[in-house]
Short mmCIF file of C-alpha atoms in Angstrom, two decimals:
data_model
loop_
_atom_site.label_atom_id
_atom_site.label_comp_id
_atom_site.label_asym_id
_atom_site.label_seq_id
_atom_site.Cartn_x
_atom_site.Cartn_y
_atom_site.Cartn_z
CA UNK N 24 -23.03 -16.88 78.75
CA UNK N 25 -24.83 -19.21 76.42
CA UNK N 26 -22.85 -21.20 73.86
CA UNK N 27 -24.61 -22.59 70.80
CA UNK N 28 -22.88 -25.58 69.31
CA UNK N 29 -22.89 -26.22 65.60
CA UNK N 30 -24.33 -29.63 64.83
CA UNK N 31 -21.85 -32.20 63.58
CA UNK N 32 -21.77 -32.29 59.74
CA UNK N 33 -23.04 -28.77 59.30
CA UNK N 34 -20.90 -25.84 58.28
CA UNK N 35 -21.13 -22.17 59.01
CA UNK N 36 -23.66 -20.39 56.82
CA UNK N 37 -22.17 -18.80 53.62
CA UNK N 38 -21.71 -15.03 53.74
CA UNK N 39 -24.17 -13.10 51.59
CA UNK N 40 -23.12 -12.83 47.90
CA UNK N 41 -22.66 -9.38 46.41
CA UNK N 42 -23.19 -8.59 42.77
CA UNK N 43 -20.06 -7.56 40.85
CA UNK N 44 -19.79 -3.82 40.26
CA UNK N 45 -21.60 -2.64 37.15
CA UNK N 46 -18.43 -0.99 35.84
CA UNK N 47 -16.68 -4.35 35.75
CA UNK N 48 -19.34 -5.81 33.50
CA UNK N 49 -19.18 -2.84 31.17
CA UNK N 50 -15.39 -3.12 31.06
CA UNK N 51 -15.60 -6.78 30.09
CA UNK N 52 -18.04 -5.92 27.30
CA UNK N 53 -15.69 -3.21 26.03
CA UNK N 54 -12.64 -5.48 25.88
CA UNK N 55 -13.39 -6.92 22.40
CA UNK N 56 -13.86 -3.42 20.97
CA UNK N 57 -10.62 -2.21 22.53
CA UNK N 58 -8.77 -5.31 21.30
CA UNK N 59 -10.08 -4.80 17.76
CA UNK N 60 -9.01 -1.15 17.65
CA UNK N 61 -5.62 -1.86 19.21
CA UNK N 62 -4.90 -4.75 16.86
CA UNK N 63 -5.64 -2.40 13.95
CA UNK N 64 -3.19 0.07 15.45
CA UNK N 65 -0.66 -2.75 15.75
CA UNK N 66 -1.03 -3.43 12.02
CA UNK N 67 -0.34 0.24 11.33
CA UNK N 68 2.82 0.12 13.44
CA UNK N 69 4.06 -2.76 11.25
CA UNK N 70 4.17 -0.39 8.23
CA UNK N 71 7.09 1.85 7.13
CA UNK N 72 8.95 3.91 8.09
CA UNK N 73 9.22 1.39 10.93
CA UNK N 74 10.75 -2.02 10.15
CA UNK N 75 8.41 -3.89 12.49
CA UNK N 76 6.83 -5.94 9.67
CA UNK N 77 6.38 -8.96 11.94
CA UNK N 78 3.80 -7.12 14.07
CA UNK N 79 1.27 -7.76 11.30
CA UNK N 80 1.15 -11.41 12.40
CA UNK N 81 0.04 -10.83 16.02
CA UNK N 82 -2.26 -8.05 14.79
CA UNK N 83 -4.26 -10.55 12.75
CA UNK N 84 -3.99 -13.18 15.50
CA UNK N 85 -5.80 -10.83 17.90
CA UNK N 86 -8.28 -9.71 15.24
CA UNK N 87 -9.22 -13.32 14.43
CA UNK N 88 -9.57 -14.15 18.12
CA UNK N 89 -11.90 -11.20 18.71
CA UNK N 90 -14.12 -12.10 15.75
CA UNK N 91 -14.48 -15.83 16.44
CA UNK N 92 -18.08 -16.85 16.99
CA UNK N 93 -19.47 -13.32 16.84
CA UNK N 94 -22.77 -12.42 15.24
CA UNK N 95 -22.48 -10.59 11.95
CA UNK N 96 -23.65 -7.35 13.54
CA UNK N 97 -21.05 -7.50 16.31
CA UNK N 98 -18.35 -8.49 13.81
CA UNK N 99 -19.30 -5.58 11.57
CA UNK N 100 -18.65 -3.16 14.41
CA UNK N 101 -15.44 -4.86 15.52
CA UNK N 102 -14.18 -4.93 11.95
CA UNK N 103 -14.90 -1.23 11.62
CA UNK N 104 -12.91 -0.49 14.78
CA UNK N 105 -10.00 -2.57 13.45
CA UNK N 106 -10.17 -0.65 10.18
CA UNK N 107 -10.15 2.71 11.96
CA UNK N 108 -7.29 1.67 14.22
CA UNK N 109 -5.29 0.82 11.10
CA UNK N 110 -6.33 3.42 8.55
CA UNK N 111 -6.70 6.58 10.62
CA UNK N 112 -2.99 6.78 11.50
CA UNK N 113 -1.86 5.23 8.21
CA UNK N 114 -3.58 7.88 6.08
CA UNK N 115 -3.06 10.95 8.25
CA UNK N 116 -0.73 12.36 5.57
CA UNK N 117 -3.73 12.95 3.29
CA UNK N 118 -4.75 15.86 5.52
CA UNK N 119 -1.34 17.54 5.81
CA UNK N 120 -2.27 20.48 3.57
CA UNK N 121 -6.03 20.25 3.12
CA UNK N 122 -7.05 19.76 6.74
CA UNK N 123 -8.61 16.83 8.60
CA UNK N 124 -11.84 16.65 6.57
CA UNK N 125 -10.58 14.64 3.57
CA UNK N 126 -8.37 12.46 5.79
CA UNK N 127 -11.24 11.53 8.11
CA UNK N 128 -13.65 10.98 5.23
CA UNK N 129 -11.20 8.68 3.43
CA UNK N 130 -10.41 6.62 6.53
CA UNK N 131 -14.06 6.35 7.56
CA UNK N 132 -15.10 5.17 4.09
CA UNK N 133 -12.22 2.73 3.61
CA UNK N 134 -12.88 1.23 7.05
CA UNK N 135 -16.34 0.17 5.82
CA UNK N 136 -14.65 -2.40 3.57
CA UNK N 137 -12.75 -3.76 6.57
CA UNK N 138 -15.99 -3.93 8.55
CA UNK N 139 -17.61 -6.06 5.85
CA UNK N 140 -14.59 -8.35 5.81
CA UNK N 141 -14.86 -8.63 9.59
CA UNK N 142 -18.46 -9.84 9.29
CA UNK N 143 -17.34 -12.43 6.74
CA UNK N 144 -14.47 -13.63 8.93
CA UNK N 145 -16.86 -14.11 11.86
CA UNK N 146 -19.14 -16.17 9.61
CA UNK N 147 -16.35 -18.56 8.53
CA UNK N 148 -14.88 -18.78 12.05
CA UNK N 149 -17.09 -21.78 12.77
CA UNK N 150 -15.84 -23.75 9.76
CA UNK N 151 -13.03 -26.31 9.63
CA UNK N 152 -9.90 -24.69 8.18
CA UNK N 153 -11.02 -21.29 9.41
CA UNK N 154 -7.63 -19.49 9.05
CA UNK N 155 -7.59 -20.21 5.31
CA UNK N 156 -11.10 -18.89 4.70
CA UNK N 157 -10.47 -15.84 6.87
CA UNK N 158 -7.20 -14.93 5.13
CA UNK N 159 -8.80 -15.33 1.70
CA UNK N 160 -11.63 -13.03 2.78
CA UNK N 161 -9.14 -10.35 3.80
CA UNK N 162 -7.49 -10.46 0.37
CA UNK N 163 -10.92 -10.36 -1.29
CA UNK N 164 -11.62 -7.19 0.69
CA UNK N 165 -8.35 -5.68 -0.52
CA UNK N 166 -9.28 -6.61 -4.10
CA UNK N 167 -12.55 -4.71 -3.79
CA UNK N 168 -10.86 -1.73 -2.13
CA UNK N 169 -8.38 -1.58 -5.01
CA UNK N 170 -11.21 -1.12 -7.51
CA UNK N 171 -13.97 0.90 -5.85
CA UNK N 172 -15.03 3.59 -5.41
CA UNK N 173 -13.50 5.96 -7.99
CA UNK N 174 -11.21 3.27 -9.47
CA UNK N 175 -10.13 2.12 -6.01
CA UNK N 176 -7.60 2.95 -3.32
CA UNK N 177 -5.14 0.07 -2.68
CA UNK N 178 -3.08 2.05 -0.16
CA UNK N 179 -2.66 -0.03 2.97
CA UNK N 180 -2.49 -3.45 1.35
CA UNK N 181 -0.88 -5.77 3.87
CA UNK N 182 1.79 -6.64 1.28
CA UNK N 183 3.04 -3.04 1.25
CA UNK N 184 4.11 -3.34 4.89
CA UNK N 185 6.36 -6.32 4.19
CA UNK N 186 9.29 -4.79 2.26
CA UNK N 187 11.69 -5.70 5.09
CA UNK N 188 10.06 -9.01 5.99
CA UNK N 189 10.79 -12.69 5.46
CA UNK N 190 7.61 -13.08 3.40
CA UNK N 191 8.75 -10.66 0.65
CA UNK N 192 9.95 -13.30 -1.90
CA UNK N 193 6.33 -14.46 -2.22
CA UNK N 194 5.68 -11.26 -4.19
CA UNK N 195 7.60 -12.87 -7.07
CA UNK N 196 5.39 -15.94 -6.85
CA UNK N 197 1.94 -14.39 -6.89
CA UNK N 198 2.22 -10.63 -6.44
CA UNK N 199 0.73 -8.61 -3.63
CA UNK N 200 -2.31 -10.90 -3.17
CA UNK N 201 -0.18 -13.97 -2.41
CA UNK N 202 2.24 -12.00 -0.24
CA UNK N 203 -0.60 -10.46 1.73
CA UNK N 204 -2.43 -13.78 2.01
CA UNK N 205 0.64 -15.45 3.51
CA UNK N 206 1.01 -12.79 6.20
CA UNK N 207 -2.66 -12.77 7.14
CA UNK N 208 -2.87 -16.59 7.09
CA UNK N 209 0.10 -16.78 9.45
CA UNK N 210 -1.61 -14.32 11.78
CA UNK N 211 -4.97 -16.07 11.85
CA UNK N 212 -3.17 -19.41 12.20
CA UNK N 213 -1.21 -18.14 15.19
CA UNK N 214 -4.39 -17.00 16.90
CA UNK N 215 -6.03 -20.36 16.27
CA UNK N 216 -2.96 -22.25 17.48
CA UNK N 217 -2.91 -20.35 20.77
CA UNK N 218 -6.65 -20.88 21.20
CA UNK N 219 -6.38 -24.63 20.63
CA UNK N 220 -3.44 -24.89 23.04
CA UNK N 221 -5.34 -23.06 25.79
CA UNK N 222 -8.43 -25.16 25.20
CA UNK N 223 -6.44 -28.38 25.41
CA UNK N 224 -4.81 -27.24 28.63
CA UNK N 225 -8.15 -26.32 30.15
CA UNK N 226 -10.18 -29.36 29.08
CA UNK N 227 -7.56 -31.96 28.21
CA UNK N 228 -9.24 -32.34 24.82
CA UNK N 229 -7.08 -31.55 21.78
CA UNK N 230 -8.92 -31.14 18.51
CA UNK N 231 -6.24 -32.56 16.27
CA UNK N 232 -7.74 -31.48 12.96
CA UNK N 233 -8.03 -27.84 14.00
CA UNK N 234 -4.57 -27.95 15.61
CA UNK N 235 -3.00 -29.36 12.44
CA UNK N 236 -4.61 -26.63 10.30
CA UNK N 237 -3.36 -23.97 12.73
CA UNK N 238 0.19 -25.34 12.72
CA UNK N 239 0.25 -25.51 8.93
CA UNK N 240 -1.15 -21.98 8.68
CA UNK N 241 1.75 -20.72 10.76
CA UNK N 242 4.47 -22.89 9.22
CA UNK N 243 3.67 -23.00 5.50
CA UNK N 244 3.85 -19.25 4.67
CA UNK N 245 7.44 -18.70 5.90
CA UNK N 246 8.50 -22.03 4.40
CA UNK N 247 6.98 -21.02 1.05
CA UNK N 248 8.74 -17.66 1.29
CA UNK N 249 12.04 -19.43 1.88
CA UNK N 250 11.45 -21.60 -1.19
CA UNK N 251 10.46 -18.55 -3.27
CA UNK N 252 13.84 -16.91 -2.65
CA UNK N 253 15.07 -18.78 -5.72
CA UNK N 254 12.80 -16.50 -7.79
CA UNK N 255 14.60 -13.37 -6.55
CA UNK N 256 17.72 -12.33 -8.44
CA UNK N 257 19.57 -9.13 -9.24
CA UNK N 258 21.69 -10.68 -12.00
CA UNK N 259 21.90 -8.62 -15.18
CA UNK N 260 20.25 -10.45 -18.09
CA UNK N 261 20.50 -7.73 -20.74
CA UNK N 262 23.56 -5.88 -19.57
CA UNK N 263 23.52 -2.85 -17.31
CA UNK N 264 22.75 0.84 -17.54
CA UNK N 265 23.99 3.76 -15.45
CA UNK N 266 21.08 5.80 -14.17
CA UNK N 267 21.04 9.22 -12.54
CA UNK N 268 18.09 9.96 -10.26
CA UNK N 269 17.72 13.71 -9.79
CA UNK N 270 15.95 15.27 -6.82
CA UNK N 271 15.87 19.02 -7.32
CA UNK N 272 13.85 19.90 -4.20
CA UNK N 273 11.12 22.57 -4.01
CA UNK N 274 11.16 26.17 -2.73
CA UNK N 275 8.79 25.59 0.19
CA UNK N 276 6.73 22.82 1.70
CA UNK N 277 3.08 22.54 0.84
CA UNK N 278 0.64 23.12 -1.96
CA UNK N 279 1.83 26.64 -2.62
CA UNK N 280 4.97 25.28 -4.28
CA UNK N 281 2.81 24.98 -7.43
CA UNK N 282 2.70 28.75 -7.58
CA UNK N 283 6.47 28.67 -7.96
CA UNK N 284 6.55 26.26 -10.89
CA UNK N 285 9.47 27.94 -12.59
CA UNK N 286 11.56 27.65 -9.43
CA UNK N 287 10.89 23.89 -9.25
CA UNK N 288 11.97 23.46 -12.87
CA UNK N 289 15.06 25.58 -12.30
CA UNK N 290 16.00 23.54 -9.21
CA UNK N 291 15.96 20.29 -11.19
CA UNK N 292 17.86 21.76 -14.09
CA UNK N 293 20.42 23.22 -11.67
CA UNK N 294 20.95 19.86 -9.91
CA UNK N 295 21.35 18.15 -13.30
CA UNK N 296 23.92 20.72 -14.37
CA UNK N 297 25.73 20.29 -11.05
CA UNK N 298 25.86 16.55 -11.74
CA UNK N 299 27.21 17.25 -15.23
CA UNK N 300 30.01 19.30 -13.66
CA UNK N 301 30.78 16.42 -11.28
CA UNK N 302 30.99 14.05 -14.27
CA UNK N 303 33.27 16.44 -16.16
CA UNK N 304 35.55 16.66 -13.11
CA UNK N 305 35.71 12.87 -12.86
CA UNK N 306 33.94 12.78 -9.49
CA UNK N 307 30.81 11.04 -10.82
CA UNK N 308 30.16 8.41 -13.45
CA UNK N 309 28.65 9.49 -16.76
CA UNK N 310 24.98 8.45 -16.69
CA UNK N 311 23.34 6.74 -19.67
CA UNK N 312 19.92 8.03 -18.62
CA UNK N 313 18.64 10.75 -16.29
CA UNK N 314 15.33 10.52 -14.44
CA UNK N 315 13.46 13.54 -13.13
CA UNK N 316 10.42 13.30 -10.86
CA UNK N 317 6.74 13.91 -11.47
CA UNK N 318 5.92 17.65 -11.69
CA UNK N 319 9.55 18.62 -12.17
CA UNK N 320 8.27 20.92 -14.94
CA UNK N 321 4.75 22.12 -14.20
CA UNK N 322 5.36 24.68 -16.92
CA UNK N 323 4.35 23.09 -20.22
CA UNK N 324 7.60 22.93 -22.27
CA UNK N 325 5.62 22.43 -25.48
CA UNK N 326 3.89 25.78 -24.99
CA UNK N 327 6.57 27.78 -23.18
CA UNK N 328 9.86 28.44 -24.95
CA UNK N 329 11.65 29.43 -21.73
CA UNK N 330 10.83 26.09 -20.05
CA UNK N 331 11.93 24.23 -23.17
CA UNK N 332 15.23 26.09 -23.17
CA UNK N 333 15.90 25.24 -19.50
CA UNK N 334 15.33 21.50 -20.06
CA UNK N 335 17.29 21.53 -23.31
CA UNK N 336 20.26 23.15 -21.61
CA UNK N 337 20.23 20.57 -18.78
CA UNK N 338 20.02 17.63 -21.20
CA UNK N 339 22.93 18.96 -23.28
CA UNK N 340 25.00 19.60 -20.16
CA UNK N 341 24.64 16.06 -18.83
CA UNK N 342 24.75 14.60 -22.35
CA UNK N 343 22.06 12.00 -21.67
CA UNK N 344 18.34 11.62 -22.32
CA UNK N 345 16.11 12.86 -19.50
CA UNK N 346 12.66 11.67 -18.49
CA UNK N 347 10.95 14.91 -17.46
CA UNK N 348 7.75 15.05 -15.42
CA UNK N 349 5.56 17.73 -16.95
CA UNK N 350 2.06 19.13 -16.80
CA UNK N 351 0.89 19.48 -20.41
CA UNK N 352 -2.21 21.04 -21.94
CA UNK N 353 -2.76 19.29 -25.25
CA UNK N 354 -5.91 19.81 -27.33
CA UNK N 355 -7.79 21.02 -24.27
CA UNK N 356 -6.77 17.96 -22.20
CA UNK N 357 -4.67 18.43 -19.08
CA UNK N 358 -2.11 15.62 -18.79
CA UNK N 359 0.32 14.48 -16.13
CA UNK N 360 3.02 13.51 -18.57
CA UNK N 361 6.50 12.03 -18.64
CA UNK N 362 8.47 13.46 -21.56
CA UNK N 363 11.52 11.74 -23.03
CA UNK N 364 13.97 14.56 -23.75
CA UNK N 365 16.89 13.77 -26.04
CA UNK N 366 19.94 16.07 -25.67
CA UNK N 367 20.09 16.58 -29.45
CA UNK N 368 16.52 16.05 -30.69
CA UNK N 369 14.52 17.49 -27.80
CA UNK N 370 11.20 15.80 -26.83
CA UNK N 371 10.83 12.49 -28.69
CA UNK N 372 8.26 10.46 -26.69
CA UNK N 373 5.64 10.86 -23.97
CA UNK N 374 3.76 8.82 -21.39
CA UNK N 375 0.50 10.08 -19.90
CA UNK N 376 -0.37 8.95 -16.38
CA UNK N 377 -3.27 6.49 -16.53
CA UNK N 378 -4.30 5.98 -12.91
CA UNK N 379 -4.97 9.53 -11.82
CA UNK N 380 -5.74 10.39 -8.23
CA UNK N 381 -9.33 11.22 -7.27
CA UNK N 382 -9.68 14.50 -5.34
CA UNK N 383 -6.07 15.28 -6.23
CA UNK N 384 -5.87 15.18 -10.04
CA UNK N 385 -9.58 15.04 -10.75
CA UNK N 386 -12.65 15.76 -8.68
CA UNK N 387 -15.45 13.18 -8.65
CA UNK N 388 -18.86 14.53 -7.69
CA UNK N 389 -17.60 18.04 -8.29
CA UNK N 390 -20.93 19.79 -7.67
CA UNK N 391 -21.50 17.91 -4.40
CA UNK N 392 -17.96 18.54 -3.17
CA UNK N 393 -18.31 22.23 -4.09
CA UNK N 394 -21.49 22.48 -2.08
CA UNK N 395 -19.68 21.07 0.96
CA UNK N 396 -16.49 23.12 0.62
CA UNK N 397 -15.77 25.32 -2.37
CA UNK N 398 -12.09 25.57 -1.36
CA UNK N 399 -11.63 21.94 -2.41
CA UNK N 400 -12.97 22.64 -5.89
CA UNK N 401 -10.59 25.58 -6.25
CA UNK N 402 -7.66 23.24 -5.56
CA UNK N 403 -8.63 21.08 -8.55
CA UNK N 404 -9.86 23.67 -11.03
CA UNK N 405 -9.47 21.41 -14.06
CA UNK N 406 -9.55 17.62 -14.11
CA UNK N 407 -6.58 15.76 -15.54
CA UNK N 408 -7.25 13.32 -18.37
CA UNK N 409 -6.09 9.71 -18.34
CA UNK N 410 -3.51 8.16 -20.62
CA UNK N 411 -4.44 5.00 -22.51
CA UNK N 412 -1.22 3.00 -22.98
CA UNK N 413 1.70 1.75 -20.88
CA UNK N 414 4.81 3.90 -20.92
CA UNK N 415 8.15 2.36 -21.88
CA UNK N 416 10.88 4.76 -23.01
CA UNK N 417 13.91 3.57 -24.97
CA UNK N 418 16.69 5.35 -23.12
CA UNK N 419 20.39 4.59 -23.37
CA UNK N 420 19.66 1.23 -24.95
CA UNK N 421 17.29 0.22 -22.11
CA UNK N 422 13.54 -0.17 -21.85
CA UNK N 423 12.53 2.12 -18.97
CA UNK N 424 9.01 1.54 -17.68
CA UNK N 425 7.17 4.57 -16.29
CA UNK N 426 4.86 4.14 -13.29
CA UNK N 427 3.94 7.63 -12.11
CA UNK N 428 3.56 8.05 -8.34
CA UNK N 429 0.03 6.90 -7.34
CA UNK N 430 0.13 4.22 -10.05
CA UNK N 431 2.67 2.21 -8.04
CA UNK N 432 -0.15 1.17 -5.68
CA UNK N 433 -2.04 -0.58 -8.50
CA UNK N 434 -0.97 -4.08 -9.52
CA UNK N 435 -2.10 -3.77 -13.13
CA UNK N 436 -0.35 -0.45 -13.75
CA UNK N 437 3.04 -1.89 -12.87
CA UNK N 438 2.57 -5.30 -14.44
CA UNK N 439 1.55 -4.15 -17.92
CA UNK N 440 4.53 -1.81 -17.99
CA UNK N 441 6.76 -4.85 -17.52
CA UNK N 442 4.91 -6.95 -20.08
CA UNK N 443 5.22 -4.03 -22.51
CA UNK N 444 9.01 -4.37 -22.37
CA UNK N 445 10.31 -2.55 -19.29
CA UNK N 446 13.77 -3.81 -18.29
CA UNK N 447 13.86 -1.45 -15.33
CA UNK N 448 11.12 0.64 -13.71
CA UNK N 449 11.03 4.30 -12.78
CA UNK N 450 8.46 5.61 -10.30
CA UNK N 451 8.64 9.42 -10.69
CA UNK N 452 6.76 11.01 -7.81
CA UNK N 453 5.89 14.30 -6.20
CA UNK N 454 5.32 14.26 -2.46
CA UNK N 455 6.06 17.90 -1.60
CA UNK N 456 2.34 18.34 -0.86
CA UNK N 457 2.61 15.88 2.04
CA UNK N 458 5.50 17.52 3.87
CA UNK N 459 7.60 15.30 6.11
CA UNK N 460 4.85 12.78 6.66
CA UNK N 461 5.16 8.98 6.39
CA UNK N 462 3.68 9.03 2.90
CA UNK N 463 7.04 8.98 1.11
CA UNK N 464 8.22 5.95 3.14
CA UNK N 465 5.00 4.06 2.51
CA UNK N 466 5.33 4.70 -1.21
CA UNK N 467 9.00 3.73 -1.21
CA UNK N 468 8.05 0.39 0.37
CA UNK N 469 5.56 -0.18 -2.47
CA UNK N 470 8.37 0.28 -4.98
CA UNK N 471 10.51 -2.25 -3.11
CA UNK N 472 7.71 -4.80 -3.26
CA UNK N 473 7.25 -4.09 -6.99
CA UNK N 474 10.98 -4.66 -7.57
CA UNK N 475 10.72 -8.20 -6.17
CA UNK N 476 7.31 -8.85 -7.70
CA UNK N 477 8.62 -8.29 -11.24
CA UNK N 478 12.37 -8.81 -10.71
CA UNK N 479 13.29 -5.36 -11.97
CA UNK N 480 15.52 -2.61 -10.64
CA UNK N 481 13.33 0.32 -9.59
CA UNK N 482 14.33 3.97 -9.42
CA UNK N 483 12.28 6.47 -7.44
CA UNK N 484 12.96 10.10 -8.46
CA UNK N 485 11.02 12.40 -6.12
CA UNK N 486 10.78 16.18 -6.05
CA UNK N 487 11.55 16.54 -2.35
CA UNK N 488 12.53 13.09 -1.04
CA UNK N 489 13.02 10.28 -0.38
CA UNK N 490 14.46 9.39 -3.80
CA UNK N 491 16.11 5.97 -4.10
CA UNK N 492 17.64 3.25 -6.22
CA UNK N 493 16.27 -0.24 -5.55
CA UNK N 494 17.71 -3.53 -6.77
CA UNK N 495 15.50 -6.37 -8.12
CA UNK N 496 15.80 -8.10 -4.74
CA UNK N 497 14.09 -5.14 -3.05
CA UNK N 498 17.19 -3.74 -1.37
CA UNK N 499 17.76 0.02 -1.38
CA UNK N 500 21.32 0.77 -2.46
CA UNK N 501 21.13 4.57 -2.44
CA UNK N 502 18.67 7.09 -1.07
CA UNK N 503 18.42 10.83 -0.51
CA UNK N 504 17.22 12.83 2.45
CA UNK N 505 14.02 14.85 2.46
CA UNK N 506 13.84 18.41 1.17
CA UNK N 507 17.41 18.50 -0.10
CA UNK N 508 18.76 18.79 -3.65
CA UNK N 509 20.69 15.65 -4.53
CA UNK N 510 21.34 13.13 -7.27
CA UNK N 511 22.04 9.40 -7.21
CA UNK N 512 24.17 7.75 -9.89
CA UNK N 513 24.39 3.99 -10.10
CA UNK N 514 24.81 1.11 -12.51
CA UNK N 515 21.76 -1.15 -12.36
CA UNK N 516 21.00 -4.50 -14.01
CA UNK N 517 18.62 -4.82 -16.94
CA UNK N 518 16.35 -7.84 -16.77
CA UNK N 519 13.91 -9.31 -19.29
CA UNK N 520 12.69 -12.57 -17.72
CA UNK N 521 9.27 -12.63 -16.13
CA UNK N 522 8.47 -13.88 -12.64
CA UNK N 523 5.48 -16.18 -12.03
CA UNK N 524 3.71 -13.12 -10.60
CA UNK N 525 4.23 -11.20 -13.85
CA UNK N 526 3.04 -14.10 -15.98
CA UNK N 527 0.04 -14.96 -13.82
CA UNK N 528 -1.17 -11.38 -13.43
CA UNK N 529 -4.55 -11.19 -11.75
CA UNK N 530 -5.10 -14.98 -11.57
CA UNK N 531 -3.81 -15.50 -7.99
CA UNK N 532 -6.10 -12.73 -6.79
CA UNK N 533 -9.08 -14.26 -8.61
CA UNK N 534 -8.28 -17.66 -7.08
CA UNK N 535 -8.20 -16.21 -3.55
CA UNK N 536 -11.44 -14.33 -4.13
CA UNK N 537 -13.06 -17.59 -5.23
CA UNK N 538 -11.74 -19.31 -2.09
CA UNK N 539 -13.24 -16.52 -0.01
CA UNK N 540 -16.56 -16.83 -1.82
CA UNK N 541 -16.54 -20.60 -1.29
CA UNK N 542 -15.91 -20.26 2.43
CA UNK N 543 -18.57 -17.61 2.82
CA UNK N 544 -21.06 -19.71 0.84
CA UNK N 545 -20.32 -22.72 3.02
CA UNK N 546 -20.81 -20.66 6.18
CA UNK N 547 -24.15 -19.35 4.95
CA UNK N 548 -25.29 -22.87 4.02
CA UNK N 549 -24.35 -24.15 7.48
CA UNK N 550 -26.22 -21.29 9.14
CA UNK N 551 -29.32 -21.88 7.02
CA UNK N 552 -29.24 -25.62 7.73
CA UNK N 553 -28.93 -24.96 11.47
CA UNK N 554 -31.90 -22.62 11.31
CA UNK N 555 -34.00 -25.23 9.51
CA UNK N 556 -33.09 -27.89 12.08
CA UNK N 557 -33.96 -25.49 14.87
CA UNK N 558 -37.41 -24.77 13.41
CA UNK N 559 -38.10 -28.49 12.94
CA UNK N 560 -37.12 -29.23 16.52
CA UNK N 561 -39.46 -26.47 17.67
CA UNK N 562 -42.31 -27.93 15.61
CA UNK N 563 -41.77 -31.36 17.17
CA UNK N 564 -41.90 -29.93 20.68
#
């Protein structure tokens, strides 16, 4: 047997190296896409009816991490996946009765705005102070979404997921833009803080400037929210008023309830008369005002004597003015109208909904939509017309501001009702079309944010639930179930002072959009300068 000795100082030859499996490389490349989509889903989970508001912070932490240093093309795709992960489940209620087509189209289009924001966030991710620029860009994207196309679709603003959160008092400081900015800034700051900590652990090099910005981004928003709690109060400034919120329910779920318009009206009149009997028996407090929901009388009471008689009888029975939600045909114009019905004088004032819903109350691109699916055009046979002034009814000695359903999502529609003299706000709504979906809870959360934003009690009378009474601090004091007939009676405070958010109006949003534009401009300038230096270096070589 021959033995071959290994020379001193030499080691055994290395075993042959094998290439990693191809699937592992593909998996690694897919991780950013999966993280983007899942972080969008995490943001959705932070929204009502769940009370997991805090999940919005890690959602944006992951989103910012995924986008850092990406090319604009990659960031565009990752932003789109984040948008789909968020908006597809959030807006699924839009297809409850009309099928998946409109739901998918809406989510796919709205996600484009998120994709563009993603590209912008990637561009500013190389700048000092990156969490600030990134958060401002997100709010700028929301500002655009709230205005275009077809007058905008603000549903899904980050602020609307924060009704139960610690950041909520910031709504009184600067409205939904400041509230949303604080949440997103905290999220991007958290992601940056973790990244800096890991980098320092790996290399021993701590970038103090970036670390300080990250710490401040995480710490300042909750501290500011704590300070803003002094702006939140439910103290009565102009006395109180006893309101009755009536939910009459509908005969069946779905769109076909409109074919039973008389039954819907009768249900609301019946519940009001039941309440009147409770008052007469001493089991309920006498209301000063009664609030019915949107579409509680789809039969025009100005043109139909039987509908007028039903409402008149209910108002006399409860002995209080009623705000009735009607569908009115006046001078050839179809109007979604709130009608102030006095128990002795009958109809004395009206408010016509101003922010009407595209594809629900009017049909943009009617000929194109009809060519795609003529069933959709049959659902909206005649377009509703828009009102042109804020609605404030004088009821029971109080100024009651009317913000009809979809309008609650729009900052301007709520604010100018308050500046026009509303001492409390009513958000009459009709969600029977959307069944038992999350829509009603999402909309209820909007009303809670609006209560804090403008320091007003908010009532939410809904045809089929969930109706509620909300205090100026955003707390729900009473609520109904879904698809039950019920009424809520409560004394609520009347307030006349204006929060900073009410006084400032759109200015905080404009300021954040300008910050976003400044950061994006800086990022573009840096990229252009780097390209010029690269070309010069190439010329020298």
